[in-house]
Amino acid sequence: MVRKPATLKDVAALANVSRATAARALNSYGYVGDETAQKVQAAAEKLGYRGNRLAQALRSGQLPIVGCILGDIQNPFFARIAHDIEILARECGHNLVIGSSKEELDQEVSLLASLRSLSIRGFIVAPTSADNNAHLKDLIAENVPLVLVDRVAEGVDCDSVVVDNEGGARKAVEYLIAMGHHRIGLLQDDMRIFTSRERMSGYRAALAAGAIAPDDRMVSVSQSTVEHAVDATIRLFRQKSPPTALFTVDSLMTQGALLAFRSMGISIPHDVSLIGFDDFNLATFTDPQITVVSQPVSEIGRAAARLLFDRLSGKSDPPQKIRFETKLIVRGSVSRHSAG
């Protein structure tokens, strides 16, 4: 037979006090004499009473919990960041609540509001928009510790951890140009996202440096999912003069492009060269292996968590802006293109 959990009424009866007195003693509000408070506490312990201590601690910010709102956590990049943040949080005696915005601003705002109502102590956020940031500015105004990860947001002055997205994209496209490519496709995400803007800037800068005029027909916009990337790649390569090379802005899009090429009978690197931003496990299992712009994903989450816990421990230095470099890892998915 399962024993019913003890109630406040049970505690009050055992301690021989009213329920109101028992509530005051257990939740530390109002006046209760020391002797009475001890009787109530002893009764609660004897009965194994838990009551609303969790809710009380959450409201008062006493529980060691931090919040993390990332993009789509099905993306291996964000999954790894969440994993590393959680490990360091545990090392620091904290629990982590993770939410996924799925790259929707409304969902990010709603998640943040829900977590704030629990008086969570600090946040790590990958903002979905580079511009619409009132909800993040509110956290700064209220002195809630905030670290931005992977992306920064205009007008939000706080700690951040990003990579050199523009430089990484430029290195990739410059390499394609050096290999003789001039019709270089770009598979990109929504431009309201900081990383997408930066990687587009790097793409354009490389074209300009190579005296190649930008061509909107070479750019295809996709949501950051494998399925959407398949469709976007097929649209790009059904043109009369398709790209001879493709640069994709994240690993899910790279995987989508690979599936699209397979379905269209396009061979890598014989028919098209491919470089993806962000390394991923399957990149070395394909034939050929995929050339990528690698970012130090194993360092990003831990760096963001360290910044947050520094703030929670009372550090009051000016905001730190950490920016990691990227590395072009040349494998077998790019071949030299000869005009004609």
XYZ file of N, CA and C in Angstrom, residues 103-325:
669
model
N 14.625 28.747 -33.362
C 14.906 29.936 -34.174
C 13.675 30.816 -34.377
N 12.741 30.756 -33.429
C 11.548 31.601 -33.475
C 11.642 32.628 -32.351
N 11.603 33.910 -32.707
C 11.736 34.974 -31.715
C 10.642 34.896 -30.659
N 9.397 34.675 -31.084
C 8.283 34.616 -30.128
C 8.495 33.506 -29.108
N 9.014 32.370 -29.571
C 9.250 31.259 -28.649
C 10.383 31.591 -27.677
N 11.410 32.277 -28.169
C 12.504 32.688 -27.285
C 11.994 33.621 -26.191
N 11.194 34.606 -26.583
C 10.650 35.573 -25.618
C 9.773 34.859 -24.590
N 8.925 33.940 -25.066
C 8.025 33.207 -24.179
C 8.799 32.317 -23.202
N 9.808 31.611 -23.712
C 10.629 30.756 -22.849
C 11.336 31.572 -21.776
N 11.884 32.702 -22.174
C 12.611 33.538 -21.224
C 11.673 34.059 -20.145
N 10.471 34.465 -20.538
C 9.497 34.956 -19.564
C 9.113 33.854 -18.574
N 8.928 32.631 -19.085
C 8.566 31.515 -18.205
C 9.677 31.212 -17.203
N 10.903 31.213 -17.685
C 12.029 30.908 -16.796
C 12.272 32.039 -15.793
N 12.066 33.261 -16.235
C 12.252 34.390 -15.314
C 11.233 34.336 -14.178
N 10.038 33.832 -14.466
C 9.004 33.752 -13.421
C 9.418 32.792 -12.312
N 10.394 31.942 -12.587
C 10.907 31.011 -11.581
C 12.123 31.569 -10.843
N 12.458 32.830 -11.142
C 13.613 33.475 -10.501
C 14.908 32.693 -10.718
N 15.051 32.144 -11.899
C 16.308 31.465 -12.246
C 17.442 32.469 -12.191
N 18.613 32.025 -11.755
C 19.671 32.931 -11.338
C 20.427 33.599 -12.470
N 20.497 32.999 -13.638
C 21.233 33.570 -14.758
C 20.938 32.797 -16.024
N 21.311 33.375 -17.166
C 20.927 32.785 -18.450
C 22.074 32.773 -19.445
N 22.085 31.724 -20.264
C 22.916 31.664 -21.464
C 21.946 31.558 -22.637
N 22.059 32.480 -23.586
C 21.079 32.559 -24.669
C 21.803 32.685 -26.015
N 21.304 31.953 -27.014
C 21.714 32.142 -28.410
C 20.579 32.898 -29.090
N 20.662 34.218 -29.170
C 19.512 35.007 -29.634
C 19.129 34.717 -31.078
N 17.826 34.614 -31.318
C 17.335 34.318 -32.659
C 17.382 35.528 -33.576
N 17.429 36.719 -32.993
C 17.422 37.933 -33.802
C 18.571 38.840 -33.385
N 19.236 39.407 -34.384
C 20.320 40.351 -34.090
C 19.777 41.712 -33.688
N 18.493 41.971 -33.952
C 17.930 43.322 -33.759
C 16.838 43.419 -32.694
N 15.950 42.425 -32.629
C 14.802 42.506 -31.716
C 15.181 41.936 -30.352
N 15.642 42.828 -29.468
C 16.298 42.358 -28.250
C 15.784 42.984 -26.953
N 14.569 43.539 -26.980
C 14.064 44.212 -25.779
C 14.055 43.267 -24.581
N 13.715 41.999 -24.801
C 13.636 41.034 -23.697
C 15.008 40.778 -23.086
N 16.051 40.852 -23.903
C 17.408 40.653 -23.388
C 17.906 41.914 -22.673
N 17.555 43.068 -23.227
C 17.933 44.332 -22.572
C 17.282 44.439 -21.193
N 16.071 43.894 -21.057
C 15.387 43.906 -19.755
C 16.199 43.133 -18.715
N 16.781 42.008 -19.118
C 17.602 41.231 -18.181
C 18.795 42.056 -17.703
N 19.450 42.747 -18.629
C 20.603 43.575 -18.271
C 20.174 44.678 -17.317
N 19.038 45.325 -17.620
C 18.549 46.426 -16.781
C 18.245 45.953 -15.369
N 17.850 44.685 -15.234
C 17.503 44.146 -13.919
C 18.682 43.409 -13.266
N 19.863 43.559 -13.862
C 21.091 42.959 -13.317
C 21.029 41.438 -13.212
N 20.309 40.819 -14.132
C 20.290 39.357 -14.200
C 21.480 38.922 -15.057
N 22.362 38.069 -14.547
C 23.520 37.634 -15.339
C 23.088 36.992 -16.655
N 23.693 37.463 -17.747
C 23.344 36.982 -19.081
C 24.614 36.814 -19.905
N 24.726 35.669 -20.570
C 25.822 35.417 -21.506
C 25.195 35.043 -22.846
N 25.608 35.726 -23.904
C 25.160 35.376 -25.248
C 26.163 34.397 -25.844
N 25.653 33.342 -26.470
C 26.537 32.310 -27.027
C 26.239 32.122 -28.511
N 27.302 31.977 -29.305
C 27.240 31.763 -30.744
C 26.861 33.025 -31.515
N 26.097 33.930 -30.876
C 25.603 35.119 -31.557
C 25.616 36.295 -30.592
N 25.720 37.496 -31.132
C 25.554 38.684 -30.314
C 24.298 39.409 -30.771
N 23.850 40.361 -29.971
C 22.620 41.085 -30.262
C 22.881 42.579 -30.111
N 22.384 43.333 -31.042
C 22.642 44.772 -31.067
C 22.100 45.458 -29.811
N 22.950 46.247 -29.166
C 22.528 47.022 -28.010
C 22.461 46.245 -26.720
N 22.859 44.975 -26.724
C 22.843 44.154 -25.506
C 24.287 44.009 -25.026
N 24.634 44.762 -23.990
C 26.017 44.821 -23.521
C 26.213 43.825 -22.385
N 26.707 42.650 -22.744
C 26.915 41.612 -21.736
C 28.022 40.683 -22.231
N 28.383 39.710 -21.420
C 29.384 38.725 -21.816
C 28.892 37.953 -23.051
N 29.830 37.572 -23.908
C 29.435 36.812 -25.098
C 30.569 35.901 -25.542
N 30.173 34.817 -26.209
C 31.133 33.870 -26.789
C 30.688 33.579 -28.216
N 31.499 33.962 -29.175
C 31.180 33.726 -30.579
C 32.429 33.198 -31.283
N 32.285 32.891 -32.571
C 33.448 32.565 -33.397
C 33.543 33.605 -34.507
N 34.663 33.618 -35.210
C 34.857 34.535 -36.330
C 34.120 33.970 -37.545
N 32.811 34.203 -37.573
C 31.973 33.665 -38.649
C 32.342 34.248 -39.999
N 32.528 35.560 -40.032
C 32.834 36.210 -41.303
C 34.175 35.716 -41.854
N 35.180 35.657 -40.980
C 36.496 35.197 -41.411
C 36.479 33.757 -41.875
N 35.721 32.914 -41.173
C 35.635 31.502 -41.549
C 34.988 31.324 -42.914
N 33.883 32.054 -43.148
C 33.206 31.963 -44.443
C 34.104 32.487 -45.559
N 34.814 33.562 -45.266
C 35.698 34.140 -46.291
C 36.803 33.143 -46.670
N 37.384 32.485 -45.679
C 38.431 31.487 -45.967
C 37.896 30.385 -46.878
N 36.672 29.934 -46.614
C 36.093 28.848 -47.407
C 35.900 29.267 -48.855
N 35.319 30.449 -49.060
C 35.014 30.900 -50.421
C 36.298 31.282 -51.157
N 37.247 31.861 -50.449
C 38.533 32.172 -51.084
C 39.225 30.894 -51.572
N 39.086 29.818 -50.816
C 39.676 28.548 -51.226
C 39.004 28.030 -52.496
N 37.679 28.161 -52.561
C 36.961 27.728 -53.765
C 37.392 28.552 -54.981
N 37.569 29.861 -54.769
C 38.011 30.726 -55.868
C 39.425 30.325 -56.316
N 40.282 30.054 -55.344
C 41.652 29.633 -55.671
C 41.661 28.326 -56.452
N 40.618 27.514 -56.275
C 40.512 26.243 -57.005
C 39.797 26.421 -58.349
N 39.605 27.678 -58.759
C 39.093 27.960 -60.096
C 37.592 28.160 -60.194
N 36.889 28.182 -59.076
C 35.420 28.327 -59.105
C 35.010 29.803 -59.126
N 34.029 30.117 -59.968
C 33.483 31.477 -60.010
C 31.974 31.487 -59.768
N 31.303 30.417 -60.129
C 29.860 30.304 -59.808
C 29.753 29.514 -58.508
N 29.789 30.269 -57.423
C 29.820 29.650 -56.085
C 28.480 29.870 -55.402
N 27.781 28.787 -55.175
C 26.482 28.873 -54.520
C 26.619 29.044 -53.016
N 25.591 29.644 -52.424
C 25.521 29.817 -50.963
C 24.177 29.303 -50.475
N 24.219 28.371 -49.554
C 23.000 27.874 -48.906
C 22.987 28.469 -47.514
N 22.076 29.425 -47.279
C 22.124 30.197 -46.041
C 20.813 30.155 -45.275
N 20.899 30.573 -44.007
C 19.758 30.631 -43.098
C 19.137 32.027 -43.164
N 18.105 32.225 -42.348
C 17.415 33.512 -42.245
C 18.397 34.620 -41.860
N 18.353 35.754 -42.567
C 19.310 36.833 -42.343
C 19.097 37.601 -41.037
N 17.997 37.346 -40.321
C 17.845 38.016 -39.018
C 18.774 37.385 -37.977
N 19.299 36.190 -38.277
C 20.190 35.496 -37.349
C 21.612 36.001 -37.555
N 22.262 36.358 -36.474
C 23.588 36.969 -36.506
C 24.594 36.142 -37.302
N 24.650 34.834 -37.051
C 25.653 34.008 -37.730
C 25.419 33.976 -39.237
N 24.162 33.972 -39.652
C 23.863 33.957 -41.080
C 24.337 35.251 -41.743
N 24.110 36.378 -41.068
C 24.572 37.666 -41.610
C 26.086 37.684 -41.751
N 26.770 37.202 -40.709
C 28.229 37.236 -40.712
C 28.801 36.325 -41.801
N 28.206 35.162 -41.974
C 28.720 34.224 -42.972
C 28.414 34.722 -44.384
N 27.271 35.382 -44.562
C 26.976 36.023 -45.844
C 27.995 37.130 -46.132
N 28.358 37.905 -45.113
C 29.350 38.973 -45.288
C 30.684 38.393 -45.732
N 31.089 37.269 -45.126
C 32.338 36.627 -45.514
C 32.290 36.116 -46.949
N 31.157 35.553 -47.325
C 30.954 35.070 -48.704
C 31.104 36.224 -49.694
N 30.433 37.333 -49.420
C 30.476 38.485 -50.325
C 31.874 39.107 -50.365
N 32.531 39.166 -49.200
C 33.876 39.752 -49.154
C 34.848 38.948 -50.001
N 34.730 37.623 -49.960
C 35.612 36.766 -50.762
C 35.342 36.958 -52.248
N 34.062 37.055 -52.622
C 33.736 37.292 -54.030
C 34.324 38.624 -54.495
N 34.158 39.658 -53.667
C 34.672 40.986 -54.037
C 36.182 40.951 -54.199
N 36.868 40.261 -53.279
C 38.329 40.164 -53.354
C 38.762 39.404 -54.605
N 37.919 38.498 -55.080
C 38.229 37.730 -56.278
C 37.675 38.353 -57.550
N 37.156 39.594 -57.425
C 36.589 40.325 -58.569
C 35.451 39.547 -59.232
N 34.650 38.879 -58.404
C 33.488 38.131 -58.893
C 32.232 38.894 -58.488
N 31.404 39.236 -59.464
C 30.175 39.982 -59.178
C 29.185 39.084 -58.450
N 28.550 39.597 -57.388
C 27.539 38.791 -56.696
C 26.350 38.510 -57.613
N 25.760 37.349 -57.446
C 24.644 36.921 -58.283
C 23.591 36.290 -57.381
N 22.437 36.927 -57.285
C 21.372 36.428 -56.406
C 20.922 35.019 -56.772
N 21.142 34.624 -58.035
C 20.732 33.278 -58.458
C 21.613 32.196 -57.830
N 22.747 32.614 -57.287
C 23.665 31.668 -56.648
C 23.344 31.465 -55.161
N 22.351 32.191 -54.647
C 22.033 32.147 -53.215
C 20.662 31.512 -53.010
N 20.596 30.546 -52.121
C 19.331 29.892 -51.791
C 19.142 29.930 -50.272
N 17.980 30.372 -49.840
C 17.692 30.516 -48.407
C 16.905 29.306 -47.916
N 17.311 28.776 -46.774
C 16.673 27.584 -46.220
C 16.583 27.699 -44.708
N 15.571 27.090 -44.135
C 15.583 26.890 -42.690
C 16.694 25.902 -42.356
N 17.206 26.001 -41.144
C 18.328 25.156 -40.753
C 17.848 23.757 -40.351
N 17.344 23.032 -41.341
C 16.987 21.626 -41.146
C 17.450 20.861 -42.377
N 17.672 19.574 -42.223
C 18.109 18.755 -43.348
C 17.059 18.781 -44.457
N 15.773 18.630 -44.072
C 14.701 18.544 -45.068
C 14.609 19.817 -45.904
N 14.619 20.980 -45.253
C 14.531 22.242 -45.993
C 15.768 22.465 -46.859
N 16.926 22.036 -46.356
C 18.160 22.211 -47.121
C 18.157 21.361 -48.393
N 17.543 20.178 -48.337
C 17.412 19.341 -49.541
C 16.664 20.115 -50.621
N 15.513 20.675 -50.258
C 14.690 21.414 -51.233
C 15.428 22.637 -51.767
N 16.099 23.373 -50.871
C 16.799 24.591 -51.283
C 17.951 24.264 -52.239
N 18.637 23.151 -51.995
C 19.741 22.744 -52.870
C 19.227 22.335 -54.247
N 18.135 21.592 -54.264
C 17.552 21.175 -55.544
C 17.143 22.404 -56.359
N 16.529 23.410 -55.702
C 16.156 24.641 -56.415
C 17.386 25.301 -57.039
N 18.461 25.338 -56.281
C 19.692 26.008 -56.718
C 20.312 25.308 -57.917
N 20.261 23.975 -57.939
C 20.969 23.217 -58.966
C 20.084 22.792 -60.133
N 18.826 23.223 -60.134
C 17.965 22.988 -61.295
C 18.048 24.140 -62.292
N 18.866 25.151 -61.974
C 19.025 26.280 -62.873
C 19.744 25.854 -64.148
N 19.621 26.710 -65.179
C 20.295 26.444 -66.451
C 21.813 26.436 -66.275
N 22.318 27.389 -65.491
C 23.758 27.450 -65.200
C 23.954 27.352 -63.690
N 23.941 26.136 -63.152
C 24.030 25.973 -61.699
C 25.439 26.282 -61.199
N 25.591 26.411 -59.888
C 26.926 26.640 -59.327
C 27.852 25.460 -59.628
N 29.145 25.750 -59.665
C 30.135 24.670 -59.756
C 30.643 24.291 -58.369
N 30.308 25.126 -57.383
C 30.698 24.856 -55.995
C 29.621 25.401 -55.081
N 29.521 24.826 -53.890
C 28.504 25.244 -52.923
C 29.132 25.408 -51.543
N 28.768 26.507 -50.884
C 29.158 26.744 -49.497
C 27.889 26.753 -48.660
N 27.828 25.896 -47.646
C 26.655 25.804 -46.772
C 27.004 26.368 -45.393
N 26.044 27.036 -44.749
C 26.384 27.790 -43.540
C 26.255 27.017 -42.231
N 25.796 25.769 -42.260
C 25.863 24.947 -41.049
C 25.786 23.465 -41.408
N 26.014 22.612 -40.416
C 26.166 21.181 -40.690
C 24.867 20.517 -41.138
N 23.720 20.983 -40.653
C 22.456 20.396 -41.101
C 22.222 20.701 -42.579
N 22.575 21.911 -42.985
C 22.433 22.261 -44.403
C 23.414 21.463 -45.260
N 24.607 21.230 -44.740
C 25.579 20.413 -45.470
C 25.011 19.017 -45.703
N 24.410 18.451 -44.675
C 23.821 17.112 -44.815
C 22.666 17.120 -45.805
N 21.865 18.187 -45.778
C 20.773 18.313 -46.734
C 21.282 18.405 -48.161
N 22.353 19.173 -48.343
C 22.947 19.303 -49.677
C 23.459 17.953 -50.180
N 24.083 17.176 -49.307
C 24.586 15.853 -49.693
C 23.449 14.949 -50.172
N 22.338 14.973 -49.448
C 21.187 14.150 -49.840
C 20.606 14.618 -51.169
N 20.553 15.948 -51.343
C 20.021 16.491 -52.598
C 20.895 16.082 -53.778
N 22.213 16.188 -53.609
C 23.121 15.798 -54.697
C 22.947 14.323 -55.051
N 22.789 13.505 -54.032
C 22.592 12.074 -54.288
C 21.308 11.830 -55.081
N 20.238 12.528 -54.706
C 18.952 12.329 -55.380
C 18.983 12.840 -56.819
N 19.852 13.825 -57.095
C 19.930 14.413 -58.438
C 21.024 13.760 -59.290
N 21.752 12.804 -58.702
C 22.819 12.153 -59.433
C 24.029 13.041 -59.652
N 24.217 14.024 -58.759
C 25.358 14.943 -58.850
C 26.487 14.389 -57.994
N 27.669 14.256 -58.604
C 28.815 13.653 -57.929
C 29.723 14.728 -57.323
N 30.165 14.465 -56.079
C 31.136 15.327 -55.398
C 32.493 14.611 -55.434
N 33.570 15.266 -55.807
C 33.684 16.657 -56.276
C 33.711 16.775 -57.798
N 33.402 15.666 -58.509
C 33.511 15.680 -59.986
C 32.554 16.715 -60.594
N 31.283 16.716 -60.147
C 30.283 17.636 -60.708
C 30.184 18.943 -59.920
N 30.392 18.878 -58.640
C 30.280 20.076 -57.796
C 31.210 19.921 -56.600
N 31.812 21.030 -56.200
C 32.630 21.054 -54.982
C 31.782 21.558 -53.822
N 32.124 21.122 -52.617
C 31.296 21.446 -51.445
C 32.176 21.759 -50.236
N 31.847 22.880 -49.570
C 32.434 23.203 -48.265
C 31.297 23.572 -47.327
N 31.329 23.033 -46.104
C 30.318 23.362 -45.108
C 30.920 24.096 -43.919
N 30.168 25.017 -43.365
C 30.584 25.667 -42.116
C 30.165 24.756 -40.973
N 31.108 24.426 -40.118
C 30.933 23.578 -38.944
C 31.156 22.107 -39.305
N 32.061 21.512 -38.563
C 32.362 20.097 -38.765
C 31.244 19.249 -38.150
N 31.114 18.012 -38.587
C 30.098 17.112 -38.033
C 30.575 15.690 -38.216
N 30.031 14.780 -37.427
C 30.548 13.411 -37.379
C 30.597 12.733 -38.746
N 29.530 12.895 -39.532
C 29.455 12.182 -40.805
C 30.390 12.760 -41.855
N 30.979 13.924 -41.599
C 31.825 14.571 -42.603
C 33.023 13.711 -42.978
N 33.471 12.870 -42.051
C 34.622 12.004 -42.342
C 34.197 10.579 -42.695
N 32.888 10.321 -42.741
C 32.401 8.994 -43.099
C 31.883 8.949 -44.532
N 31.767 10.123 -45.160
C 31.302 10.161 -46.540
C 32.484 9.897 -47.479
N 32.158 9.607 -48.719
C 33.196 9.412 -49.730
C 32.854 10.309 -50.922
N 33.594 11.410 -51.113
C 34.782 11.822 -50.357
C 34.412 12.441 -49.012
N 35.416 12.612 -48.155
C 35.205 13.331 -46.900
C 34.989 14.817 -47.205
N 34.236 15.478 -46.320
C 33.792 16.849 -46.599
C 34.757 17.883 -46.029
N 35.154 18.821 -46.886
C 35.941 19.975 -46.448
C 35.039 20.894 -45.643
N 35.518 21.352 -44.480
C 34.666 22.142 -43.585
C 35.437 23.318 -42.991
N 34.666 24.316 -42.563
C 35.179 25.353 -41.673
C 34.862 24.874 -40.266
N 35.895 24.536 -39.524
C 35.692 23.976 -38.181
C 35.732 25.076 -37.132
N 34.778 25.024 -36.213
C 34.808 25.943 -35.075
C 35.024 25.128 -33.798
N 35.651 25.709 -32.777
C 36.008 24.927 -31.578
C 34.804 24.704 -30.663
N 33.873 23.874 -31.146
C 32.614 23.693 -30.423
C 32.838 23.157 -29.016
N 33.922 22.399 -28.812
C 34.177 21.842 -27.479
C 34.567 22.916 -26.467
N 34.927 24.101 -26.933
C 35.321 25.187 -26.031
C 34.211 26.208 -25.814
N 33.273 26.289 -26.751
C 32.293 27.383 -26.736
C 31.360 27.297 -25.530
N 30.757 26.124 -25.312
C 29.809 25.973 -24.206
C 30.464 26.183 -22.850
N 31.646 25.605 -22.673
C 32.337 25.746 -21.388
C 32.756 27.188 -21.137
N 33.178 27.881 -22.198
C 33.555 29.288 -22.031
C 32.350 30.118 -21.606
N 31.191 29.870 -22.215
C 29.979 30.600 -21.856
C 29.568 30.308 -20.415
N 29.654 29.043 -20.030
C 29.288 28.668 -18.657
C 30.235 29.297 -17.641
N 31.532 29.315 -17.955
C 32.492 29.930 -17.021
C 32.190 31.414 -16.818
N 31.853 32.102 -17.907
C 31.513 33.525 -17.789
C 30.288 33.719 -16.897
N 29.279 32.855 -17.089
C 28.063 32.985 -16.287
C 28.348 32.749 -14.807
N 29.099 31.704 -14.493
C 29.346 31.397 -13.083
C 30.305 32.397 -12.438
N 31.153 33.018 -13.243
C 31.947 34.134 -12.713
C 31.029 35.266 -12.247
N 30.017 35.566 -13.059
C 29.062 36.630 -12.686
C 28.266 36.231 -11.441
N 27.853 34.983 -11.392
C 27.063 34.533 -10.249
C 27.881 34.550 -8.958
N 29.193 34.446 -9.104
C 30.052 34.481 -7.914
C 30.429 35.901 -7.520
N 29.905 36.883 -8.270
C 30.107 38.281 -7.862
C 31.064 39.083 -8.708
N 31.596 38.493 -9.780
C 32.544 39.231 -10.618
C 31.837 40.403 -11.297
N 32.437 41.584 -11.237
C 31.774 42.784 -11.755
C 32.624 43.518 -12.788
N 33.548 42.806 -13.424
C 34.363 43.415 -14.485
C 33.485 43.802 -15.676
N 34.009 44.666 -16.570
C 33.265 44.961 -17.808
C 32.990 43.673 -18.581
N 31.944 43.659 -19.413
C 31.604 42.447 -20.162
C 32.777 41.922 -20.990
N 32.936 40.606 -20.966
C 33.978 39.961 -21.764
C 33.393 39.519 -23.104
N 34.134 39.787 -24.168
C 33.710 39.393 -25.515
C 34.728 38.384 -26.049
N 34.400 37.111 -25.936
C 35.312 36.059 -26.398
C 34.963 35.713 -27.839
N 35.986 35.713 -28.695
C 35.770 35.323 -30.094
C 36.828 34.305 -30.499
N 36.371 33.104 -30.813
C 37.278 32.035 -31.227
C 37.522 32.098 -32.734
N 38.707 31.687 -33.145
C 39.028 31.582 -34.562
C 38.482 30.269 -35.120
